[in-house]
Amino acid sequence: MSECARVIISCCRIALHSCYQVLCCKDPPASCLEYDILCIGLTNAGKSTLLCQLLDENTNKVTPTSGFNIRAVQFEKAILNVKELGGGEGIRKYWSRYYQGSQGVIFVLDSASNEEDLEEARLELHCALQHPQLCTLPFLIFANHQDKLDARSIPEVRKFLELEPLALGKQWVLQGCSFEDQPSIHNGVTQFLELLEEEQQHSAVLHKTTMSVTAQSRK
């Protein structure tokens, strides 16, 4: 199947998902916040399996996402509407088409991958961190496969990704994890939810201030 056909099919899936939510799904509880989250990373980094872990689903038959996948992950006080984008080389050039409306980013990388793949992941992460539609959003970076013998440690991953100079002033969490260590996955998401809440509160204050200034200027 051509990349163009995959994109068209994925767009249809996104539209159908939106219609289903409107027509068939009840609104979330008033106290439950919803966030639209983008999930990206190279193929085989473990994006789909991590989502299955968060949803308590069977991971035995998980296959790499070739196009797009949308999942709603519910927590006690929030729902993450996660749009997972396939990580194949052919589909990554279309990623930016689906950035609009995102409120946070989950980037998954394979910490046990070879130097070439890790460098490619680093470049994709840098592009995302600097993209105009994502650069101000909270980031959760999962350094996956920490249980493998050749996995790089979190300090090594942090240094390799050059996060300090690039993400200076940004909100981000770097969390090591593995499929067998669910607490590490949930710990990363918990920190991410805190960043999302802080960002939402900041946006609300900024909006209120802007409205007040606008109202004063009209007098």
Tab-separated table of C-alpha atoms in Angstrom:
chain	number	residue	atom	x	y	z
A	1	MET	CA	0.000	0.000	0.000
A	2	SER	CA	1.363	3.426	-0.934
A	3	GLU	CA	2.106	6.074	1.711
A	4	CYS	CA	-0.556	8.328	0.171
A	5	ALA	CA	-3.183	5.596	0.555
A	6	ARG	CA	-2.130	5.048	4.175
A	7	VAL	CA	-2.530	8.738	4.946
A	8	ILE	CA	-6.008	8.825	3.340
A	9	ILE	CA	-7.091	5.744	5.294
A	10	SER	CA	-5.697	7.233	8.503
A	11	CYS	CA	-7.568	10.507	7.943
A	12	CYS	CA	-10.788	8.516	7.519
A	13	ARG	CA	-10.084	6.668	10.765
A	14	ILE	CA	-9.555	9.951	12.612
A	15	ALA	CA	-12.813	11.370	11.203
A	16	LEU	CA	-14.752	8.200	12.085
A	17	HIS	CA	-13.302	8.227	15.595
A	18	SER	CA	-14.424	11.843	16.082
A	19	CYS	CA	-17.937	11.022	14.832
A	20	TYR	CA	-18.109	8.005	17.122
A	21	GLN	CA	-17.148	10.109	20.124
A	22	VAL	CA	-19.835	12.685	19.318
A	23	LEU	CA	-22.636	10.230	18.547
A	24	CYS	CA	-21.956	7.295	20.838
A	25	CYS	CA	-19.804	8.356	23.755
A	26	LYS	CA	-20.928	10.069	26.898
A	27	ASP	CA	-19.148	13.186	28.022
A	28	PRO	CA	-16.477	12.605	30.673
A	29	PRO	CA	-17.273	13.533	34.276
A	30	ALA	CA	-17.108	17.273	34.930
A	31	SER	CA	-14.073	16.797	37.195
A	32	CYS	CA	-12.194	14.726	34.599
A	33	LEU	CA	-9.909	16.735	32.334
A	34	GLU	CA	-9.199	15.658	28.756
A	35	TYR	CA	-5.943	16.201	26.901
A	36	ASP	CA	-5.158	15.563	23.240
A	37	ILE	CA	-1.765	13.885	23.183
A	38	LEU	CA	0.587	13.097	20.314
A	39	CYS	CA	2.630	9.884	20.578
A	40	ILE	CA	5.611	9.568	18.220
A	41	GLY	CA	8.852	7.623	17.869
A	42	LEU	CA	10.603	5.293	15.463
A	43	THR	CA	9.166	1.910	14.492
A	44	ASN	CA	9.727	-0.773	17.165
A	45	ALA	CA	10.401	1.785	19.890
A	46	GLY	CA	7.407	0.309	21.725
A	47	LYS	CA	4.693	2.972	21.369
A	48	SER	CA	1.774	0.601	20.768
A	49	THR	CA	2.826	-1.805	23.501
A	50	LEU	CA	3.198	1.006	26.039
A	51	LEU	CA	-0.338	2.174	25.218
A	52	CYS	CA	-1.620	-1.379	25.655
A	53	GLN	CA	0.128	-1.526	29.021
A	54	LEU	CA	-1.606	1.673	30.122
A	55	LEU	CA	-4.941	0.231	28.972
A	56	ASP	CA	-4.289	-3.129	30.672
A	57	GLU	CA	-4.654	-4.893	27.334
A	58	ASN	CA	-2.980	-8.048	26.051
A	59	THR	CA	0.322	-7.161	24.396
A	60	ASN	CA	1.062	-10.549	22.826
A	61	LYS	CA	-0.309	-9.662	19.391
A	62	VAL	CA	0.808	-6.043	19.128
A	63	THR	CA	2.230	-5.098	15.724
A	64	PRO	CA	3.966	-1.857	14.668
A	65	THR	CA	1.560	0.904	13.681
A	66	SER	CA	1.835	1.501	9.937
A	67	GLY	CA	-0.411	4.561	9.872
A	68	PHE	CA	-2.206	6.115	12.815
A	69	ASN	CA	-3.875	4.842	15.954
A	70	ILE	CA	-6.138	6.692	18.388
A	71	ARG	CA	-6.689	5.463	21.933
A	72	ALA	CA	-8.373	6.995	24.980
A	73	VAL	CA	-6.468	6.257	28.193
A	74	GLN	CA	-8.437	7.055	31.328
A	75	PHE	CA	-6.932	7.893	34.690
A	76	GLU	CA	-8.552	8.933	37.939
A	77	LYS	CA	-8.726	12.635	37.133
A	78	ALA	CA	-7.852	12.841	33.437
A	79	ILE	CA	-8.316	11.229	30.059
A	80	LEU	CA	-5.498	11.182	27.527
A	81	ASN	CA	-6.779	11.021	23.957
A	82	VAL	CA	-3.593	9.636	22.425
A	83	LYS	CA	-2.957	9.916	18.696
A	84	GLU	CA	-0.148	7.473	17.948
A	85	LEU	CA	1.642	8.041	14.654
A	86	GLY	CA	3.483	5.253	12.849
A	87	GLY	CA	7.264	5.524	13.057
A	88	GLY	CA	8.274	4.159	9.662
A	89	GLU	CA	10.597	6.259	7.519
A	90	GLY	CA	7.910	6.754	4.867
A	91	ILE	CA	5.224	7.943	7.269
A	92	ARG	CA	7.368	10.254	9.440
A	93	LYS	CA	7.386	12.943	6.741
A	94	TYR	CA	3.628	13.294	7.321
A	95	TRP	CA	3.840	13.644	11.113
A	96	SER	CA	3.598	17.420	11.149
A	97	ARG	CA	0.201	17.291	9.429
A	98	TYR	CA	-1.267	15.950	12.659
A	99	TYR	CA	0.439	18.186	15.208
A	100	GLN	CA	-2.285	20.826	15.335
A	101	GLY	CA	-4.438	20.714	18.454
A	102	SER	CA	-1.985	18.653	20.498
A	103	GLN	CA	-1.635	19.573	24.168
A	104	GLY	CA	1.325	17.359	24.964
A	105	VAL	CA	3.787	14.942	23.352
A	106	ILE	CA	4.906	11.440	24.283
A	107	PHE	CA	8.127	10.471	22.495
A	108	VAL	CA	9.223	6.835	22.775
A	109	LEU	CA	12.730	5.663	21.907
A	110	ASP	CA	14.539	2.336	22.128
A	111	SER	CA	17.401	2.851	24.570
A	112	ALA	CA	18.935	-0.453	23.424
A	113	SER	CA	18.977	0.402	19.721
A	114	ASN	CA	22.153	0.758	17.699
A	115	GLU	CA	23.987	4.070	17.315
A	116	GLU	CA	22.454	4.812	13.911
A	117	ASP	CA	18.845	4.308	15.037
A	118	LEU	CA	19.374	6.255	18.250
A	119	GLU	CA	20.828	9.131	16.244
A	120	GLU	CA	17.782	9.052	13.989
A	121	ALA	CA	15.527	9.128	17.059
A	122	ARG	CA	17.527	12.072	18.429
A	123	LEU	CA	17.033	14.039	15.202
A	124	GLU	CA	13.289	13.344	15.170
A	125	LEU	CA	12.997	14.401	18.819
A	126	HIS	CA	14.905	17.614	18.123
A	127	CYS	CA	12.596	18.386	15.183
A	128	ALA	CA	9.560	17.867	17.410
A	129	LEU	CA	10.946	19.967	20.258
A	130	GLN	CA	11.591	22.854	17.851
A	131	HIS	CA	8.405	22.601	15.775
A	132	PRO	CA	6.221	25.743	16.124
A	133	GLN	CA	3.122	23.692	17.020
A	134	LEU	CA	4.893	21.571	19.646
A	135	CYS	CA	7.739	23.653	21.073
A	136	THR	CA	5.690	25.074	23.960
A	137	LEU	CA	4.032	21.777	24.941
A	138	PRO	CA	4.974	19.391	27.769
A	139	PHE	CA	7.033	16.388	26.607
A	140	LEU	CA	7.238	12.902	28.109
A	141	ILE	CA	10.252	11.049	26.713
A	142	PHE	CA	10.229	7.319	27.388
A	143	ALA	CA	13.637	5.632	27.155
A	144	ASN	CA	12.178	2.188	26.577
A	145	HIS	CA	13.706	-1.318	26.831
A	146	GLN	CA	15.741	-0.513	29.931
A	147	ASP	CA	15.592	-4.220	30.807
A	148	LYS	CA	17.868	-5.171	27.894
A	149	LEU	CA	21.543	-5.790	28.562
A	150	ASP	CA	22.742	-3.288	25.951
A	151	ALA	CA	20.343	-0.538	27.005
A	152	ARG	CA	21.889	2.862	27.684
A	153	SER	CA	21.368	4.269	31.154
A	154	ILE	CA	19.174	7.326	31.648
A	155	PRO	CA	22.203	9.649	32.152
A	156	GLU	CA	23.680	8.248	28.917
A	157	VAL	CA	20.416	8.779	27.046
A	158	ARG	CA	20.095	12.306	28.430
A	159	LYS	CA	23.620	13.168	27.264
A	160	PHE	CA	23.186	11.543	23.848
A	161	LEU	CA	19.910	13.357	23.187
A	162	GLU	CA	21.458	16.695	24.215
A	163	LEU	CA	18.300	17.555	26.110
A	164	GLU	CA	19.691	20.183	28.457
A	165	PRO	CA	20.693	22.801	25.863
A	166	LEU	CA	17.792	22.067	23.500
A	167	ALA	CA	14.961	21.795	26.011
A	168	LEU	CA	16.097	24.663	28.227
A	169	GLY	CA	13.009	26.430	29.545
A	170	LYS	CA	10.681	23.710	28.261
A	171	GLN	CA	8.585	21.298	30.306
A	172	TRP	CA	9.765	17.721	29.874
A	173	VAL	CA	10.232	14.425	31.652
A	174	LEU	CA	12.764	11.726	30.706
A	175	GLN	CA	11.627	8.381	32.085
A	176	GLY	CA	13.340	5.021	31.747
A	177	CYS	CA	10.934	2.121	31.336
A	178	SER	CA	10.380	-1.402	30.077
A	179	PHE	CA	7.333	-3.514	29.320
A	180	GLU	CA	7.997	-5.581	32.444
A	181	ASP	CA	8.214	-2.535	34.709
A	182	GLN	CA	4.736	-1.025	34.760
A	183	PRO	CA	5.451	1.237	37.780
A	184	SER	CA	8.079	3.074	35.705
A	185	ILE	CA	5.542	3.635	32.925
A	186	HIS	CA	2.915	4.942	35.323
A	187	ASN	CA	5.495	7.110	37.102
A	188	GLY	CA	6.367	8.809	33.823
A	189	VAL	CA	2.706	9.383	32.961
A	190	THR	CA	1.985	10.745	36.451
A	191	GLN	CA	4.725	13.358	36.047
A	192	PHE	CA	3.462	14.123	32.556
A	193	LEU	CA	-0.082	14.696	33.840
A	194	GLU	CA	1.295	17.166	36.380
A	195	LEU	CA	3.007	19.104	33.589
A	196	LEU	CA	-0.201	19.093	31.526
A	197	GLU	CA	-2.185	20.439	34.460
A	198	GLU	CA	0.401	23.151	35.124
A	199	GLU	CA	0.368	24.149	31.455
A	200	GLN	CA	-3.424	24.308	31.418
A	201	GLN	CA	-3.482	26.496	34.534
A	202	HIS	CA	-0.835	28.772	33.021
A	203	SER	CA	-2.849	29.058	29.789
A	204	ALA	CA	-6.005	29.847	31.750
A	205	VAL	CA	-4.263	32.643	33.676
A	206	LEU	CA	-2.759	34.023	30.469
A	207	HIS	CA	-6.147	33.963	28.751
A	208	LYS	CA	-7.805	35.720	31.698
A	209	THR	CA	-5.098	38.401	31.719
A	210	THR	CA	-5.427	38.934	27.959
A	211	MET	CA	-9.204	39.255	28.216
A	212	SER	CA	-8.841	41.751	31.055
A	213	VAL	CA	-6.346	43.865	29.107
A	214	THR	CA	-8.579	43.757	26.022
A	215	ALA	CA	-11.601	44.837	28.061
A	216	GLN	CA	-9.644	47.721	29.617
A	217	SER	CA	-8.442	48.927	26.199
A	218	ARG	CA	-12.011	49.119	24.933
A	219	LYS	CA	-13.125	51.462	27.703
